[in-house]
Amino acid sequence: MSDSVFDDAVARLTRIGEMTGCSSQVINALSHPNAMMHVNVEVRMDDGHIHYFPGYRCQHNHVLGPTKGGIRFHPDVDAAEVQALALWMTLKCAVVNLPFGGAKGGVSVDPKALSPMELERLSRAYVRAMADFIGPERDIPAPDVYTNALIMGWMMDEYEKITRVKNPAVITGKPIALGGSLGRDDATGRGAYLCIKELQKRDCLTPEETTVAVQGFGNGGYHVARLLAEDGYKVVAVSDSQGGIYRSEGLDIKSVYQQKQEHKELKAIYCDGSVCETREHDTLSNDELLTLDVDILIPAALDSVITTDNANGIKARYLVEIANGPVTSDADAILKDKGIIVIPDILANAGGVTVSYFEWVQNRTGYRWDKDKVRDELHTVMSNAFNQANELVQNKGLDFRDAVYAVALTRLSEGIEAHGTPDYFNGG
Ligand code: GLU
């Protein structure tokens, strides 16, 4: 892997861009984020002292529209990670053809160590620090790792207090009562599920004979596991940051979820609670989960979990990336040589930002969509994007990741080159 996760993201973009005939002007433009804000978020802690948390917001590229992307609260957040995540948002919005560029924000904090009131003060302080940088027609945040609808509601409220107007379109992923969209809660998992349904059609998969392992049981991982299990897929393993569970006959995902809600970690399932009493599970580590002999592996936690160190051990036939950046760029070739079909993050997890777009549209028009409309539109967007990439896979012999990047880079190139190319300015 390159020096930083951002360098690594640029390395992959450059490799695929050059291979698919993208101009150096475009690759250069996408290698340089438009703007980066670094603040120290000032929060009065419950014991009275003031703590300063490093906070970031990167607006990567706004050629196709205002920038869009989540805000994460995690101890590992740093400038390079935020920039990589923002670059992936630019590509993601282009893959599903949304009128947005990419952005990402984050605070370096362990949110589980904060009290509820400290968490609210941190969320509001972040918006106070960023209020001039974001806006419904400039840059629109959303949830990401360890942020949720409640936090988006606080952030919207703080922004509205500052601007003194109702402005729900400044942020998406809000509670429904405050202008959120129906169907946003499970949209990331549903988007990945829709990709797998397209694969099912294309490769004639039989759900009952197809095994699945999911690393990460947050918003994305839980919903994709639930939807696949409802369709008869055998979800044999799931994990969270504490560890994982395995059951060869398949897990009852809804009970696992209930247990996790009660005990806050999957490990608790082994030792008490009804699921543990009635069914047998084996425990396994997050690393072991990645190398299970399953048909579909879904990394749905953090970036850089599959590297040159463990890529050779991956046995799955399909790798569906719900996490952003779970595979380092130098591991791509290993997975390709092994014939593993990778549905990349910028397509597989694009359901979240797609329904965020629907939320923004509803807020701006003042007209609410019902859940069926949200789901129908999401289905259309995801299957169009999947099939566009699949056409390049079938007709141009690209692998799936390269094909998805090619779809995004074509749209971005049209936007960037509409302002002129070196040939034009040289009179060529
Ligand atoms: N954080 C999500 C992502 O990485 C959602 C972004 C959004 O809804 O704007 O795609």
XYZ file of N, CA and C in Angstrom, residues 4-147:
432
model
N -0.044 6.798 2.325
C -1.258 7.076 3.094
C -2.443 6.512 2.320
N -3.587 6.439 2.994
C -4.772 5.896 2.330
C -5.196 6.805 1.158
N -4.918 8.113 1.258
C -5.230 8.996 0.126
C -4.291 8.708 -1.053
N -2.995 8.557 -0.767
C -2.049 8.226 -1.850
C -2.467 6.914 -2.513
N -2.925 5.993 -1.687
C -3.325 4.695 -2.217
C -4.561 4.829 -3.121
N -5.488 5.696 -2.702
C -6.697 5.923 -3.516
C -6.306 6.563 -4.854
N -5.343 7.501 -4.808
C -4.891 8.155 -6.047
C -4.156 7.141 -6.933
N -3.376 6.246 -6.300
C -2.640 5.240 -7.089
C -3.617 4.367 -7.880
N -4.702 3.952 -7.225
C -5.683 3.111 -7.933
C -6.375 3.899 -9.043
N -6.769 5.130 -8.715
C -7.422 5.989 -9.706
C -6.517 6.180 -10.931
N -5.222 6.403 -10.696
C -4.277 6.635 -11.786
C -4.131 5.374 -12.633
N -3.972 4.240 -11.963
C -3.809 2.983 -12.708
C -5.025 2.733 -13.609
N -6.222 2.840 -13.028
C -7.415 2.512 -13.819
C -7.664 3.604 -14.870
N -7.430 4.866 -14.479
C -7.632 5.973 -15.420
C -6.750 5.808 -16.654
N -5.468 5.518 -16.436
C -4.549 5.362 -17.576
C -4.949 4.167 -18.428
N -5.360 3.105 -17.753
C -5.708 1.876 -18.485
C -6.973 2.066 -19.335
N -7.900 2.912 -18.859
C -9.164 3.063 -19.592
C -9.168 4.313 -20.481
N -8.009 4.935 -20.658
C -7.908 6.032 -21.633
C -8.375 7.388 -21.117
N -8.355 7.571 -19.808
C -8.749 8.854 -19.223
C -7.583 9.841 -19.400
N -7.873 11.125 -19.654
C -6.777 12.063 -19.934
C -6.004 12.398 -18.656
N -4.748 12.843 -18.853
C -3.942 13.182 -17.670
C -4.527 14.418 -16.986
N -5.205 15.293 -17.750
C -5.843 16.464 -17.133
C -6.882 16.025 -16.102
N -7.643 14.998 -16.456
C -8.705 14.526 -15.563
C -8.098 13.830 -14.336
N -7.107 12.965 -14.581
C -6.477 12.257 -13.448
C -5.839 13.271 -12.500
N -5.213 14.286 -13.086
C -4.572 15.315 -12.271
C -5.615 16.081 -11.447
N -6.739 16.435 -12.087
C -7.796 17.179 -11.383
C -8.303 16.366 -10.186
N -8.485 15.056 -10.392
C -9.064 14.233 -9.331
C -8.033 13.853 -8.266
N -6.766 14.109 -8.558
C -5.726 13.822 -7.563
C -5.527 14.996 -6.604
N -6.203 16.114 -6.875
C -6.035 17.313 -6.049
C -7.382 17.766 -5.491
N -7.680 17.460 -4.223
C -8.958 17.878 -3.643
C -9.144 19.393 -3.747
N -10.381 19.821 -4.009
C -10.647 21.254 -4.161
C -10.352 22.051 -2.894
N -10.792 21.518 -1.761
C -10.623 22.302 -0.526
C -10.621 21.384 0.679
N -9.857 21.790 1.693
C -9.756 20.977 2.906
C -9.812 21.908 4.111
N -10.756 21.676 5.000
C -10.884 22.488 6.211
C -10.447 21.643 7.405
N -9.539 22.187 8.198
C -9.085 21.491 9.407
C -9.365 22.412 10.586
N -10.149 21.953 11.541
C -10.502 22.784 12.698
C -10.202 22.015 13.978
N -10.143 22.713 15.072
C -10.121 22.043 16.371
C -11.488 22.276 16.991
N -12.247 21.215 17.134
C -13.633 21.350 17.596
C -13.607 21.460 19.121
N -14.094 22.618 19.604
C -13.984 22.925 21.033
C -15.223 22.441 21.766
N -15.026 21.554 22.743
C -16.185 20.990 23.449
C -15.968 21.064 24.960
N -16.950 21.614 25.654
C -16.905 21.602 27.136
C -17.325 20.211 27.592
N -16.442 19.502 28.272
C -16.745 18.148 28.721
C -17.544 18.200 30.027
N -18.141 17.054 30.388
C -19.014 17.036 31.564
C -18.281 17.432 32.850
N -16.966 17.179 32.898
C -16.239 17.536 34.134
C -15.811 19.004 34.146
N -16.211 19.766 33.130
C -15.950 21.207 33.122
C -14.774 21.638 32.260
N -13.856 20.717 31.921
C -12.713 21.170 31.124
C -13.087 21.232 29.635
N -12.289 22.012 28.888
C -12.548 22.127 27.451
C -11.591 21.220 26.706
N -12.152 20.414 25.803
C -11.313 19.516 25.018
C -11.373 19.942 23.547
N -10.234 19.817 22.853
C -10.181 20.176 21.431
C -10.015 18.906 20.608
N -11.011 18.606 19.783
C -10.966 17.412 18.932
C -10.612 17.823 17.501
N -9.601 17.191 16.877
C -9.294 17.524 15.477
C -10.488 17.176 14.576
N -10.925 18.144 13.796
C -12.078 17.933 12.901
C -11.717 18.324 11.486
N -12.298 17.621 10.513
C -11.937 17.842 9.099
C -13.188 17.848 8.232
N -13.092 18.557 7.120
C -14.074 18.413 6.046
C -13.330 18.646 4.743
N -13.387 17.665 3.860
C -12.724 17.803 2.560
C -13.791 17.857 1.477
N -13.740 18.900 0.653
C -14.599 18.973 -0.553
C -13.688 18.576 -1.703
N -13.910 17.388 -2.208
C -12.925 16.857 -3.142
C -13.036 17.437 -4.541
N -14.250 17.397 -5.112
C -14.397 17.904 -6.488
C -15.847 18.291 -6.733
N -16.050 19.548 -7.166
C -17.442 19.984 -7.324
C -17.836 20.226 -8.778
N -17.151 19.566 -9.713
C -17.473 19.842 -11.117
C -18.896 19.388 -11.479
N -19.376 18.318 -10.863
C -20.713 17.824 -11.240
C -21.832 18.333 -10.323
N -21.489 19.134 -9.315
C -22.537 19.655 -8.434
C -21.979 19.989 -7.070
N -22.870 20.415 -6.138
C -22.396 20.633 -4.764
C -21.822 19.333 -4.215
N -20.940 19.420 -3.253
C -20.298 18.194 -2.764
C -21.160 17.520 -1.703
N -20.970 16.205 -1.578
C -21.842 15.392 -0.729
C -21.023 14.286 -0.091
N -21.295 14.022 1.167
C -20.620 12.910 1.839
C -20.762 12.986 3.343
N -20.546 11.864 3.986
C -20.831 11.741 5.413
C -19.797 12.386 6.318
N -20.106 12.310 7.610
C -19.189 12.748 8.667
C -18.994 11.553 9.593
N -17.741 11.152 9.831
C -17.532 10.034 10.748
C -16.887 10.499 12.049
N -17.266 9.829 13.133
C -16.647 10.062 14.439
C -15.880 8.785 14.768
N -14.553 8.841 14.720
C -13.769 7.624 14.971
C -12.361 8.041 15.385
N -11.737 7.282 16.296
C -10.392 7.678 16.749
C -9.353 7.710 15.626
N -9.544 6.915 14.565
C -8.529 6.851 13.499
C -8.691 7.917 12.423
N -9.687 8.786 12.549
C -9.893 9.818 11.516
C -8.667 10.723 11.447
N -8.170 10.952 10.237
C -7.120 11.960 10.041
C -7.300 12.587 8.660
N -6.434 13.560 8.333
C -6.621 14.323 7.096
C -6.586 13.416 5.863
N -5.631 12.474 5.835
C -5.482 11.625 4.646
C -6.711 10.740 4.455
N -7.225 10.205 5.560
C -8.393 9.334 5.433
C -9.600 10.126 4.917
N -9.794 11.317 5.450
C -10.934 12.132 5.024
C -10.811 12.472 3.529
N -9.596 12.758 3.084
C -9.408 13.082 1.659
C -9.668 11.868 0.761
N -9.233 10.692 1.221
C -9.495 9.474 0.433
C -10.993 9.217 0.359
N -11.653 9.350 1.499
C -13.099 9.100 1.531
C -13.840 10.104 0.646
N -13.338 11.345 0.602
C -13.971 12.370 -0.239
C -13.773 12.052 -1.725
N -12.577 11.583 -2.073
C -12.323 11.180 -3.467
C -13.276 10.048 -3.867
N -13.443 9.059 -2.970
C -14.344 7.960 -3.296
C -15.784 8.452 -3.445
N -16.150 9.496 -2.668
C -17.511 10.047 -2.818
C -17.695 10.684 -4.195
N -16.661 11.373 -4.696
C -16.749 11.964 -6.041
C -17.020 10.865 -7.070
N -16.253 9.776 -6.960
C -16.419 8.673 -7.915
C -17.786 8.008 -7.744
N -18.186 7.831 -6.481
C -19.454 7.149 -6.183
C -20.643 7.920 -6.758
N -20.657 9.229 -6.530
C -21.783 10.032 -7.041
C -21.812 9.965 -8.573
N -20.625 9.921 -9.191
C -20.578 9.838 -10.655
C -21.053 8.472 -11.153
N -20.721 7.390 -10.444
C -21.145 6.050 -10.876
C -22.674 5.979 -10.971
N -23.350 6.525 -9.938
C -24.819 6.427 -9.940
C -25.465 7.680 -10.531
N -24.636 8.520 -11.144
C -25.129 9.659 -11.916
C -25.922 10.660 -11.088
N -25.443 11.007 -9.903
C -26.096 12.030 -9.085
C -25.476 13.389 -9.403
N -26.239 14.464 -9.267
C -25.673 15.790 -9.573
C -24.863 16.355 -8.415
N -23.916 15.550 -7.929
C -23.089 15.921 -6.778
C -21.624 15.624 -7.059
N -20.757 16.401 -6.403
C -19.363 16.024 -6.274
C -19.198 15.304 -4.944
N -17.944 15.023 -4.574
C -17.719 14.255 -3.349
C -17.113 15.081 -2.241
N -17.482 14.748 -1.007
C -16.896 15.376 0.183
C -16.871 14.350 1.299
N -16.183 14.633 2.351
C -16.258 13.800 3.555
C -15.771 14.613 4.730
N -16.314 14.303 5.901
C -15.874 14.978 7.112
C -15.607 13.969 8.201
N -14.953 14.429 9.228
C -14.721 13.510 10.332
C -14.147 14.220 11.536
N -14.304 13.579 12.688
C -13.695 14.062 13.919
C -12.918 12.900 14.520
N -11.703 13.185 14.939
C -10.893 12.159 15.596
C -11.324 12.091 17.060
N -12.155 11.113 17.368
C -12.749 10.999 18.705
C -13.210 9.559 18.904
N -13.186 9.088 20.141
C -13.817 7.809 20.440
C -15.220 8.129 20.952
N -16.230 8.056 20.080
C -17.561 8.537 20.481
C -18.162 7.706 21.609
N -17.699 6.437 21.735
C -18.267 5.591 22.796
C -17.794 6.041 24.175
N -16.730 6.860 24.203
C -16.231 7.328 25.499
C -16.917 8.629 25.934
N -17.801 9.179 25.083
C -18.474 10.440 25.417
C -19.823 10.166 26.067
N -20.268 11.086 26.917
C -21.628 10.998 27.448
C -22.578 11.491 26.350
N -23.877 11.177 26.445
C -24.808 11.669 25.420
C -24.754 13.186 25.249
N -24.596 13.917 26.358
C -24.576 15.379 26.217
C -23.262 15.880 25.620
N -22.166 15.188 25.903
C -20.893 15.556 25.254
C -20.991 15.305 23.745
N -21.658 14.204 23.385
C -21.821 13.878 21.961
C -22.656 14.957 21.256
N -23.709 15.426 21.928
C -24.516 16.493 21.324
C -23.678 17.767 21.194
N -22.930 18.114 22.233
C -22.121 19.345 22.162
C -21.066 19.236 21.062
N -20.467 18.044 20.912
C -19.461 17.845 19.853
C -20.104 18.027 18.467
N -21.280 17.443 18.286
C -21.948 17.511 16.978
C -22.289 18.955 16.622
N -22.803 19.672 17.604
C -23.168 21.071 17.345
C -21.917 21.934 17.137
N -20.861 21.646 17.904
C -19.630 22.447 17.774
C -18.990 22.220 16.407
N -19.074 20.994 15.893
C -18.521 20.704 14.571
C -19.214 21.586 13.524
N -20.546 21.678 13.636
C -21.290 22.488 12.654
C -20.968 23.971 12.817
N -20.809 24.435 14.062
C -20.446 25.853 14.247
C -19.111 26.133 13.555
N -18.176 25.192 13.677
C -16.858 25.394 13.063
C -16.933 25.347 11.536
N -17.886 24.592 11.003
C -17.938 24.345 9.553
C -19.058 25.144 8.861
N -19.786 25.968 9.603
C -21.025 26.548 9.057
C -20.818 27.341 7.767
N -19.668 27.987 7.622
C -19.442 28.759 6.389
C -18.976 27.891 5.231
N -18.617 26.667 5.554
C -18.012 25.788 4.544
C -19.078 24.902 3.898
N -20.137 24.549 4.689
C -21.188 23.653 4.184
C -22.406 24.463 3.758
N -23.434 23.818 3.234
C -24.669 24.501 2.847
C -25.408 23.674 1.818
N -26.728 23.842 1.716
C -27.532 22.988 0.836
C -27.159 23.082 -0.643
N -26.506 24.156 -1.039
C -26.074 24.255 -2.429
C -24.560 24.289 -2.533
N -23.900 23.937 -1.437
C -22.433 24.010 -1.426
C -21.850 22.645 -1.077
N -22.222 22.130 0.081
C -21.650 20.869 0.568
C -22.615 20.317 1.619
N -23.093 19.099 1.376
C -24.199 18.538 2.165
C -23.735 17.279 2.915
N -23.524 17.371 4.231
C -23.087 16.189 4.999
C -24.201 15.151 5.205
N -23.825 14.040 5.814
C -24.723 12.894 6.034
C -24.061 11.995 7.082
N -24.732 10.914 7.491
C -24.095 10.008 8.462
C -22.985 9.172 7.830
N -22.090 8.694 8.661
C -21.050 7.753 8.242
C -20.731 6.916 9.485
N -19.514 6.393 9.582
C -19.171 5.501 10.694
C -19.410 6.221 12.043
N -20.184 5.578 12.920
C -20.508 6.076 14.272
C -21.204 7.436 14.309
N -21.874 7.819 13.237
C -22.810 8.945 13.321
C -24.155 8.430 12.813
